[in-house]
Short mmCIF file of C-alpha atoms in Angstrom, two decimals:
data_model
loop_
_atom_site.label_atom_id
_atom_site.label_comp_id
_atom_site.label_asym_id
_atom_site.label_seq_id
_atom_site.Cartn_x
_atom_site.Cartn_y
_atom_site.Cartn_z
CA MET B 1291 127.60 113.29 149.33
CA MET B 1292 129.87 112.03 146.53
CA ARG B 1293 127.31 109.35 145.56
CA THR B 1294 124.50 111.93 145.49
CA THR B 1295 126.58 114.27 143.31
CA ILE B 1296 127.32 111.50 140.79
CA THR B 1297 123.63 110.58 140.64
CA LEU B 1298 122.62 114.20 139.98
CA VAL B 1299 125.25 114.49 137.22
CA LEU B 1300 124.00 111.33 135.51
CA VAL B 1301 120.37 112.45 135.71
CA SER B 1302 121.25 115.91 134.40
CA GLY B 1303 123.24 114.41 131.55
CA SER B 1304 120.38 112.15 130.53
CA ILE B 1305 117.96 115.09 130.62
CA LEU B 1306 120.31 117.21 128.51
CA GLY B 1307 120.73 114.34 126.03
CA CYS B 1308 116.97 113.98 125.61
CA SER B 1309 116.62 117.74 125.29
CA SER B 1310 119.30 117.79 122.60
CA ALA B 1311 117.51 115.07 120.61
CA LEU B 1312 114.19 116.86 120.97
CA GLU B 1313 115.73 120.14 119.89
CA SER B 1314 117.07 118.44 116.76
CA ASP B 1315 113.61 117.07 116.01
CA TRP B 1316 112.03 120.47 116.52
CA GLU B 1317 114.59 122.05 114.19
CA ARG B 1318 113.69 119.46 111.57
CA ILE B 1319 109.99 120.20 112.05
CA ASP B 1320 110.64 123.93 111.66
CA GLU B 1321 112.58 123.26 108.46
CA LEU B 1322 109.76 121.19 106.99
CA ASP B 1323 107.20 123.80 108.03
CA GLY B 1324 109.27 126.41 106.23
CA ARG B 1325 108.84 124.51 102.97
CA LEU B 1326 105.07 124.51 103.31
CA GLY B 1327 103.29 127.38 101.66
CA THR B 1328 106.35 128.28 99.58
CA VAL B 1329 106.18 127.91 95.81
CA THR B 1330 109.48 128.18 93.97
CA THR B 1331 109.40 128.89 90.25
CA ILE B 1332 111.34 126.44 88.10
CA ASP B 1333 113.16 129.10 86.08
CA ALA B 1334 114.51 130.67 89.29
CA GLY B 1335 117.15 127.95 89.53
CA GLY B 1336 118.09 127.94 85.88
CA ALA B 1337 116.23 124.69 85.19
CA LEU B 1338 114.53 126.26 82.18
CA VAL B 1339 116.43 128.04 79.41
CA GLU B 1340 114.35 129.67 76.72
CA ARG B 1341 115.14 128.33 73.26
CA PRO B 1342 115.42 131.06 70.59
CA ARG B 1343 112.79 130.74 67.91
CA THR B 1344 113.86 131.04 64.28
CA ASP B 1345 111.69 131.90 61.33
CA PRO B 1346 110.71 128.95 59.13
CA PRO B 1347 112.80 128.65 55.94
CA SER B 1348 111.18 129.69 52.72
CA ASP B 1349 112.81 126.94 50.64
CA SER B 1350 110.89 123.62 50.70
CA ASP B 1351 114.07 121.50 50.75
CA GLN B 1352 115.37 123.34 53.80
CA ALA B 1353 111.97 122.97 55.47
CA ILE B 1354 111.98 119.20 54.86
CA ARG B 1355 115.54 118.85 56.20
CA ARG B 1356 114.62 120.87 59.25
CA VAL B 1357 111.63 118.64 60.02
CA GLU B 1358 113.64 115.48 59.37
CA SER B 1359 116.30 116.67 61.84
CA LEU B 1360 113.69 116.33 64.63
CA VAL B 1361 113.78 112.57 64.19
CA SER B 1362 117.47 112.36 65.12
CA LEU B 1363 116.88 114.66 68.11
CA MET B 1364 114.47 112.12 69.60
CA GLU B 1365 116.82 109.14 69.40
CA THR B 1366 116.91 106.90 72.47
CA GLY B 1367 119.97 105.37 74.07
CA THR B 1368 121.66 102.14 73.11
CA PRO B 1369 119.00 99.41 73.11
CA ARG B 1370 119.41 96.57 75.59
CA ASP B 1371 117.54 93.33 74.99
CA ILE B 1372 115.44 92.19 77.92
CA ALA B 1373 113.24 89.14 78.39
CA LEU B 1374 109.91 88.94 80.17
CA ALA B 1375 111.34 86.54 82.77
CA GLU B 1376 114.02 89.10 83.69
CA VAL B 1377 111.38 91.79 84.15
CA ARG B 1378 109.36 89.51 86.44
CA ARG B 1379 112.43 88.54 88.48
CA SER B 1380 113.68 92.10 88.90
CA THR B 1381 110.19 93.29 89.88
CA ILE B 1382 109.81 90.64 92.56
CA GLU B 1383 113.33 91.21 93.94
CA ASN B 1384 113.63 95.01 93.76
CA ASN B 1385 110.19 96.62 93.61
CA LEU B 1386 109.79 98.74 96.74
CA ARG B 1387 106.01 98.41 96.78
CA ILE B 1388 106.42 94.65 97.05
CA GLN B 1389 109.07 94.99 99.76
CA SER B 1390 106.86 97.38 101.71
CA ALA B 1391 103.87 95.05 101.36
CA LEU B 1392 105.92 92.08 102.60
CA ILE B 1393 106.88 93.93 105.79
CA ALA B 1394 103.28 94.09 107.03
CA PRO B 1395 102.95 90.29 107.48
CA GLU B 1396 106.24 90.23 109.39
CA VAL B 1397 104.93 92.94 111.74
CA ALA B 1398 101.67 91.01 112.19
CA ALA B 1399 103.66 87.82 112.87
CA GLN B 1400 105.56 89.56 115.66
CA SER B 1401 102.27 90.82 117.10
CA LEU B 1402 100.96 87.23 117.09
CA ARG B 1403 104.15 86.10 118.80
CA ALA B 1404 103.69 88.77 121.47
CA GLU B 1405 100.08 87.66 122.09
CA GLN B 1406 101.13 84.02 122.36
CA ALA B 1407 103.72 85.02 124.97
CA LYS B 1408 101.26 86.77 127.27
CA PHE B 1409 100.88 83.60 129.41
CA GLN B 1410 104.60 83.34 130.13
CA SER B 1411 105.60 83.55 133.79
CA THR B 1412 107.55 86.47 135.25
CA PHE B 1413 110.26 86.22 137.88
CA THR B 1414 110.29 89.08 140.38
CA ALA B 1415 112.78 89.96 143.10
CA SER B 1416 113.34 92.78 145.54
CA VAL B 1417 116.10 93.33 148.10
CA GLN B 1418 116.21 96.08 150.72
CA GLN B 1419 118.76 96.96 153.41
CA ALA B 1420 117.73 99.70 155.85
CA ARG B 1421 118.83 101.37 159.08
CA VAL B 1422 116.31 103.34 161.14
CA VAL B 1423 117.42 105.49 164.08
CA SER B 1424 114.60 106.27 166.56
CA PRO B 1425 115.16 108.68 169.46
CA GLN B 1426 113.80 107.47 172.82
CA TYR B 1427 113.55 109.15 176.20
CA TYR B 1428 113.51 107.35 179.57
CA GLY B 1429 114.90 109.88 182.03
CA GLU B 1430 117.51 110.70 179.45
CA LEU B 1431 117.65 110.85 175.64
CA PHE B 1432 119.11 107.88 173.73
CA ASP B 1433 118.85 106.33 170.25
CA VAL B 1434 117.56 102.92 169.15
CA GLU B 1435 119.09 101.69 165.91
CA THR B 1436 117.24 99.09 163.85
CA ASP B 1437 119.11 97.33 161.02
CA SER B 1438 116.83 95.31 158.73
CA PHE B 1439 117.29 93.21 155.63
CA THR B 1440 114.45 91.96 153.41
CA ALA B 1441 114.57 89.82 150.26
CA VAL B 1442 111.44 88.83 148.33
CA PRO B 1443 111.92 86.50 145.33
CA GLY B 1444 108.67 85.71 143.54
CA LEU B 1445 107.02 84.25 140.48
CA GLU B 1446 103.93 85.58 138.69
CA VAL B 1447 102.08 82.95 136.66
CA PRO B 1448 99.24 84.18 134.38
CA LEU B 1449 96.51 81.60 133.80
CA ARG B 1450 94.72 80.95 130.53
CA THR B 1451 91.45 81.22 132.45
CA GLY B 1452 92.13 84.92 133.04
CA GLY B 1453 93.43 84.69 136.56
CA SER B 1454 96.92 84.81 137.98
CA VAL B 1455 98.91 82.98 140.63
CA GLN B 1456 101.64 84.77 142.53
CA LEU B 1457 104.30 82.87 144.46
CA ASP B 1458 106.76 84.63 146.76
CA TRP B 1459 109.09 83.72 149.61
CA THR B 1460 109.88 86.63 151.89
CA VAL B 1461 112.94 86.36 154.13
CA SER B 1462 113.94 89.13 156.51
CA THR B 1463 116.17 89.89 159.48
CA SER B 1464 115.91 92.70 162.01
CA ASN B 1465 118.44 93.75 164.68
CA ASN B 1466 117.69 96.42 167.33
CA THR B 1467 120.52 98.13 169.26
CA ASN B 1468 119.70 100.11 172.41
CA GLY B 1469 121.93 103.15 172.60
CA LEU B 1470 121.41 103.46 176.35
CA SER B 1471 122.30 99.95 177.47
CA GLY B 1472 124.22 98.87 174.38
CA GLU B 1473 122.21 95.65 174.23
CA ALA B 1474 121.20 94.17 170.87
CA ASP B 1475 118.43 91.75 170.03
CA GLY B 1476 117.35 90.45 166.67
CA PHE B 1477 115.16 87.92 164.89
CA ALA B 1478 114.85 86.27 161.48
CA ALA B 1479 111.60 85.56 159.63
CA THR B 1480 110.64 83.60 156.55
CA ARG B 1481 107.22 83.68 154.92
CA PRO B 1482 106.34 81.67 151.77
CA ALA B 1483 102.99 82.67 150.29
CA VAL B 1484 100.66 81.79 147.41
CA SER B 1485 97.87 84.04 146.17
CA LEU B 1486 95.24 83.46 143.50
CA GLN B 1487 92.98 85.90 141.67
CA GLN B 1488 90.45 84.46 139.24
CA PRO B 1489 87.55 86.25 137.48
CA LEU B 1490 84.48 84.02 137.45
CA LEU B 1491 82.18 85.94 135.08
CA GLN B 1492 83.46 88.97 133.16
CA GLY B 1493 86.99 88.39 131.87
CA GLY B 1494 87.00 84.73 132.85
CA GLY B 1495 87.36 81.62 130.73
CA VAL B 1496 89.91 80.24 128.30
CA GLU B 1497 87.98 81.40 125.20
CA TYR B 1498 87.89 85.02 126.35
CA ASN B 1499 91.56 85.18 127.29
CA GLU B 1500 92.84 83.36 124.20
CA ALA B 1501 90.64 85.44 121.87
CA SER B 1502 93.38 88.06 121.47
CA ILE B 1503 95.66 85.33 120.06
CA VAL B 1504 92.98 84.37 117.53
CA LEU B 1505 92.54 88.04 116.58
CA ALA B 1506 96.29 88.42 116.08
CA GLY B 1507 96.27 85.31 113.89
CA ALA B 1508 93.41 86.73 111.83
CA ARG B 1509 95.29 90.01 111.41
CA LEU B 1510 98.33 88.04 110.25
CA GLY B 1511 96.25 86.19 107.67
CA SER B 1512 94.69 89.44 106.49
CA ALA B 1513 98.14 91.03 106.16
CA ARG B 1514 99.39 88.06 104.13
CA ALA B 1515 96.38 88.26 101.84
CA GLU B 1516 96.96 91.98 101.35
CA ALA B 1517 100.63 91.33 100.59
CA GLN B 1518 99.65 88.69 98.05
CA VAL B 1519 97.38 91.19 96.31
CA ALA B 1520 100.23 93.74 96.21
CA VAL B 1521 102.71 91.24 94.76
CA ILE B 1522 100.28 90.02 92.09
CA ASN B 1523 99.36 93.58 91.11
CA GLN B 1524 102.99 94.58 90.68
CA VAL B 1525 103.80 91.46 88.63
CA VAL B 1526 100.76 92.10 86.44
CA ARG B 1527 101.82 95.72 86.10
CA ALA B 1528 105.29 94.58 85.04
CA GLU B 1529 103.91 92.25 82.37
CA ILE B 1530 101.56 94.92 81.02
CA ALA B 1531 104.43 97.40 80.88
CA TYR B 1532 106.57 94.83 79.05
CA TRP B 1533 104.00 94.18 76.33
CA GLN B 1534 103.30 97.90 76.05
CA LEU B 1535 107.03 98.27 75.41
CA HIS B 1536 106.81 95.60 72.72
CA LEU B 1537 103.92 97.50 71.14
CA ALA B 1538 105.81 100.82 71.29
CA TRP B 1539 108.82 99.33 69.47
CA ARG B 1540 106.62 97.81 66.76
CA GLN B 1541 104.72 101.08 66.36
CA LEU B 1542 107.98 103.00 66.01
CA GLU B 1543 109.26 100.57 63.40
CA ILE B 1544 106.07 100.92 61.37
CA ASP B 1545 106.10 104.72 61.59
CA LEU B 1546 109.76 104.80 60.51
CA GLN B 1547 108.88 102.63 57.52
CA LEU B 1548 106.01 104.96 56.64
CA TYR B 1549 108.34 107.94 56.96
CA GLU B 1550 110.94 106.33 54.66
CA THR B 1551 108.22 105.43 52.16
CA SER B 1552 106.88 109.00 52.18
CA ARG B 1553 110.42 110.31 51.72
CA ASP B 1554 111.06 107.99 48.76
CA LEU B 1555 107.77 108.96 47.13
CA LEU B 1556 108.63 112.65 47.56
CA GLU B 1557 111.98 112.17 45.84
CA GLN B 1558 110.27 110.22 43.08
CA GLN B 1559 107.77 113.03 42.48
CA ARG B 1560 110.56 115.60 42.40
CA ARG B 1561 112.41 113.58 39.74
CA LEU B 1562 109.21 113.33 37.70
CA VAL B 1563 108.72 117.11 37.90
CA ASP B 1564 112.34 117.70 36.85
CA ALA B 1565 111.74 115.39 33.88
CA GLY B 1566 108.55 117.25 32.97
CA ALA B 1567 106.36 114.19 33.62
CA GLY B 1568 104.89 115.14 37.03
CA SER B 1569 102.84 117.78 38.77
CA ILE B 1570 104.22 120.24 41.33
CA ALA B 1571 100.98 119.75 43.27
CA ASN B 1572 101.97 116.13 43.95
CA VAL B 1573 105.30 117.36 45.30
CA TYR B 1574 103.51 119.64 47.75
CA ASN B 1575 101.18 116.78 48.77
CA PHE B 1576 104.10 114.45 49.49
CA GLU B 1577 105.96 117.17 51.40
CA THR B 1578 102.89 117.37 53.63
CA ALA B 1579 102.90 113.59 53.94
CA VAL B 1580 106.57 113.62 54.96
CA ALA B 1581 105.90 116.23 57.63
CA ALA B 1582 102.93 114.18 58.92
CA SER B 1583 105.02 111.00 59.03
CA VAL B 1584 107.78 112.82 60.93
CA GLU B 1585 105.18 114.00 63.43
CA GLN B 1586 104.00 110.41 63.87
CA VAL B 1587 107.59 109.21 64.38
CA ILE B 1588 108.12 111.88 67.05
CA GLN B 1589 104.99 110.77 68.88
CA SER B 1590 106.03 107.11 68.62
CA GLU B 1591 109.49 107.88 70.00
CA ASP B 1592 107.97 109.82 72.87
CA GLN B 1593 105.64 106.89 73.63
CA LEU B 1594 108.63 104.53 73.46
CA ARG B 1595 110.51 106.61 76.01
CA ARG B 1596 107.51 106.58 78.32
CA THR B 1597 107.06 102.82 78.06
CA VAL B 1598 110.78 102.21 78.63
CA ARG B 1599 110.62 104.38 81.74
CA ALA B 1600 107.47 102.55 82.91
CA VAL B 1601 109.29 99.20 82.70
CA LYS B 1602 112.28 100.62 84.61
CA VAL B 1603 109.99 102.03 87.31
CA VAL B 1604 108.30 98.70 87.94
CA MET B 1605 111.60 96.77 87.77
CA GLN B 1606 113.54 99.24 89.97
CA GLU B 1607 116.75 97.40 89.15
CA PRO B 1608 119.77 98.97 90.91
CA GLY B 1609 122.05 100.84 88.53
CA MET B 1610 119.35 101.30 85.87
CA SER B 1611 118.62 105.01 85.65
CA LEU B 1612 115.25 106.36 84.59
CA ASP B 1613 116.67 108.68 81.95
CA GLY B 1614 117.00 107.79 78.26
CA SER B 1615 120.62 106.62 78.44
CA VAL B 1616 119.56 102.97 78.06
CA ALA B 1617 116.59 101.87 75.97
CA LEU B 1618 115.07 98.47 76.71
CA ARG B 1619 114.15 96.28 73.76
CA PRO B 1620 111.90 93.27 74.45
CA SER B 1621 113.34 89.95 73.32
CA SER B 1622 110.35 87.77 74.26
CA GLU B 1623 107.85 87.48 71.43
CA PRO B 1624 104.12 87.16 72.08
CA LYS B 1625 102.46 83.81 71.37
CA LEU B 1626 99.01 84.17 69.89
CA VAL B 1627 96.89 81.36 71.35
CA GLY B 1628 93.14 81.05 71.48
CA TYR B 1629 91.31 79.40 74.39
CA ASP B 1630 87.91 77.95 75.18
CA PHE B 1631 86.76 79.01 78.65
CA ASP B 1632 84.72 77.18 81.26
CA GLN B 1633 83.13 80.23 82.83
CA GLN B 1634 81.63 78.50 85.86
CA LEU B 1635 84.87 76.73 86.75
CA LEU B 1636 86.88 79.95 86.44
CA VAL B 1637 84.40 81.83 88.63
CA ARG B 1638 84.49 79.13 91.32
CA THR B 1639 88.28 79.09 91.24
CA ALA B 1640 88.43 82.87 91.62
CA LEU B 1641 85.96 82.84 94.52
CA ARG B 1642 88.09 80.23 96.27
CA ASN B 1643 91.55 81.73 95.65
CA ARG B 1644 91.21 85.50 95.30
CA ALA B 1645 93.25 87.14 98.06
CA GLU B 1646 90.71 89.95 98.48
CA LEU B 1647 88.05 87.42 99.47
CA LEU B 1648 90.46 85.60 101.78
CA GLN B 1649 91.23 88.90 103.46
CA LEU B 1650 87.52 89.54 104.06
CA GLU B 1651 87.13 86.02 105.47
CA PHE B 1652 89.87 86.76 107.98
CA GLN B 1653 88.09 89.99 108.89
CA GLN B 1654 84.79 88.14 109.27
CA LEU B 1655 86.46 85.65 111.61
CA ALA B 1656 87.91 88.51 113.66
CA ARG B 1657 84.49 90.17 113.86
CA SER B 1658 82.95 86.95 115.19
CA VAL B 1659 85.61 86.70 117.90
CA THR B 1660 85.03 90.36 118.77
CA VAL B 1661 81.30 89.65 119.25
CA MET B 1662 82.19 86.91 121.74
CA LEU B 1663 84.45 89.32 123.63
CA ARG B 1664 81.80 92.03 123.81
CA GLU B 1665 79.21 89.50 124.97
CA ASN B 1666 81.47 88.46 127.84
CA GLU B 1667 82.03 92.09 128.80
CA MET B 1668 78.29 92.51 129.44
CA LEU B 1669 78.56 90.13 132.42
CA PRO B 1670 79.06 91.53 135.92
CA GLN B 1671 82.48 91.26 137.51
CA LEU B 1672 82.86 88.51 140.08
CA ASP B 1673 86.43 87.73 141.13
CA LEU B 1674 87.67 84.99 143.41
CA GLN B 1675 90.60 85.94 145.64
CA ALA B 1676 92.48 83.39 147.74
CA ALA B 1677 95.78 83.43 149.61
CA TRP B 1678 97.84 81.12 151.83
CA ASN B 1679 101.08 81.68 153.69
CA ALA B 1680 103.33 79.85 156.15
CA ASN B 1681 105.36 81.52 158.91
CA GLY B 1682 108.72 80.78 160.38
CA PHE B 1683 110.44 82.85 163.09
CA ALA B 1684 113.67 82.42 165.02
CA SER B 1685 115.48 84.53 167.57
CA GLY B 1686 118.79 85.78 166.29
CA LEU B 1687 119.65 86.54 162.69
CA SER B 1688 119.68 82.99 161.29
CA ILE B 1689 117.37 82.63 158.29
CA GLU B 1690 118.22 78.91 158.21
CA ARG B 1691 116.72 78.42 161.70
CA ALA B 1692 113.65 80.42 160.66
CA ASN B 1693 113.16 78.07 157.67
CA SER B 1694 113.42 75.05 159.96
CA ASP B 1695 110.64 76.48 162.13
CA LEU B 1696 108.15 76.78 159.26
CA GLY B 1697 106.16 73.76 160.43
CA ASN B 1698 105.96 74.97 164.01
CA GLU B 1699 104.17 78.23 163.34
CA PRO B 1700 100.47 78.47 162.37
CA ASP B 1701 99.60 79.00 158.69
CA GLY B 1702 97.50 81.85 157.37
CA TRP B 1703 94.85 81.81 154.66
CA ALA B 1704 92.15 83.99 153.13
CA VAL B 1705 89.30 83.42 150.67
CA GLY B 1706 86.97 86.06 149.32
CA LEU B 1707 84.79 87.29 146.48
CA GLN B 1708 84.68 90.74 144.94
CA ALA B 1709 81.73 91.83 142.81
CA ARG B 1710 81.14 94.84 140.58
CA VAL B 1711 77.82 95.30 138.78
CA SER B 1712 77.11 98.14 136.36
CA LEU B 1713 73.67 99.73 136.82
CA GLY B 1714 72.19 99.87 133.33
CA ASN B 1715 75.25 98.41 131.56
CA ASP B 1716 74.52 100.62 128.53
CA ALA B 1717 78.15 100.96 127.43
CA ALA B 1718 78.75 97.20 127.30
CA ILE B 1719 75.41 96.59 125.53
CA ALA B 1720 76.20 99.31 122.97
CA ASN B 1721 79.64 97.80 122.30
CA TYR B 1722 78.09 94.36 121.87
CA GLU B 1723 75.46 95.58 119.40
CA ALA B 1724 78.10 97.56 117.49
CA ALA B 1725 80.22 94.39 117.21
CA ILE B 1726 77.22 92.51 115.78
CA LEU B 1727 76.61 95.27 113.23
CA GLN B 1728 80.28 95.26 112.23
CA ARG B 1729 80.13 91.51 111.67
CA LEU B 1730 77.03 91.96 109.49
CA GLN B 1731 78.86 94.70 107.60
CA THR B 1732 81.79 92.36 106.94
CA VAL B 1733 79.40 89.67 105.67
CA ALA B 1734 77.83 92.21 103.29
CA ASP B 1735 81.26 93.41 102.13
CA ARG B 1736 82.34 89.83 101.44
CA ARG B 1737 79.19 89.13 99.43
CA GLN B 1738 79.68 92.37 97.49
CA GLN B 1739 83.29 91.41 96.76
CA GLU B 1740 82.14 87.99 95.51
CA ILE B 1741 79.83 89.74 93.04
CA LEU B 1742 82.65 92.03 91.87
CA VAL B 1743 85.05 89.11 91.45
CA THR B 1744 82.45 87.23 89.42
CA GLN B 1745 81.96 90.32 87.25
CA GLU B 1746 85.72 90.76 86.76
CA VAL B 1747 86.19 87.13 85.71
CA LEU B 1748 83.31 87.23 83.23
CA ASP B 1749 84.46 90.61 81.85
CA ALA B 1750 87.99 89.25 81.43
CA ILE B 1751 86.67 86.22 79.55
CA ASP B 1752 84.63 88.46 77.23
CA SER B 1753 87.63 90.75 76.71
CA LEU B 1754 89.91 87.83 75.84
CA GLU B 1755 87.42 86.37 73.39
CA ALA B 1756 86.88 89.77 71.78
CA GLY B 1757 90.65 90.28 71.59
CA TRP B 1758 91.15 86.93 69.91
CA ASN B 1759 88.43 87.74 67.37
CA SER B 1760 90.15 91.09 66.74
CA ILE B 1761 93.42 89.25 66.07
CA LEU B 1762 91.72 87.02 63.50
CA THR B 1763 90.13 90.06 61.86
CA ALA B 1764 93.45 91.91 61.82
CA GLU B 1765 95.15 88.97 60.11
CA LEU B 1766 92.52 89.10 57.37
CA GLN B 1767 93.07 92.87 57.03
CA VAL B 1768 96.83 92.34 56.70
CA GLN B 1769 96.33 89.75 53.96
CA ALA B 1770 93.90 92.02 52.13
CA ALA B 1771 96.23 95.01 52.45
#
């Protein structure tokens, strides 16, 4: 009774623990559902404070000073020099997209490991102690008590041909006590046995049963190719963001120079007017030019902030906030180099090394293996079943004596076949034809991707050549200017 009570308490506690965890999950789901369909205005939390609008000053000097004050309001934080190599390193080490992409191959590797382990043997064991009380009646009522003990160690061995071998060695003792006479008699038994089950048609063969390992390997290769694409894309994104940052700084410097030049020319025109040698119309024109240059500086500073934030986002360096407290200034200077391209060699190299094409090749390999599996599944089932066992018995409860009698008792064996044939077999045929179509689809996708890669390479070559020609033209424009 005490043991039963403890068991009930443990079971109840486990049920309550699961219920508590589920209740917590349901509460979380209810909380998330409560956020759906609810739109909160930004100004409700005080995130927006309306700025009072003032009338524009009537004096031109005050208007110019007011516009010029906008430049100081857009100042960024203290610049920090950063090299292209540091951006690459931080992106590879800290970018969460890269880290997420690198997890997929590890998961696929564990799946491959699990498939490779499916032919490992399994040790099994069972032990049972029992007492059975049977009432008997021979003139008077009495009980017969039977105490039995059974132990069955075993080993299950899966075969690469699709079958399985099971080994077990059953040992048991049984003791009967007559409640009427008080006499007891018992015996011991031992029974080693071997059984075999092997499919001969459907599900049989090394190729069919090792195909899942090949599929897991193909999925691992596909995951690695996808991870390579993700890493390359993030590194390319980091480099583009870096050179965009370089461009934003240069653009801001130029716009600041234009603003200072416009400001100097305005002051010069004002001095000429005060000296009676200039026109007030020129002063108005240069005031407009100053306002336009301030507007350009504001836009350049805004673009600089965006590019700085873009570099920080792709780097994701710990401790580097996304706000404007720290402005990144590129220290690596671009090197203007022209190249002559071998288009055919570059296209062949891309077709051989592009990760997208490698990923499709892995998929094509997996589709071919799937076709082989579906073809095997169209066969009827025909399984071979065989078993053999030896027997050893001894009076009394000595298992050792029963083992010594194994050779004296007759052996048992069984051999049989079990068949199962589908009438029509439409499902298996449909799956096989679908697998063939999927393989053809993968071949078409791979060919289409080859065309796109060829186009991308040729477009990139044309873009680089056009860019180099633009650089040469821009140098001539600078000299002429």
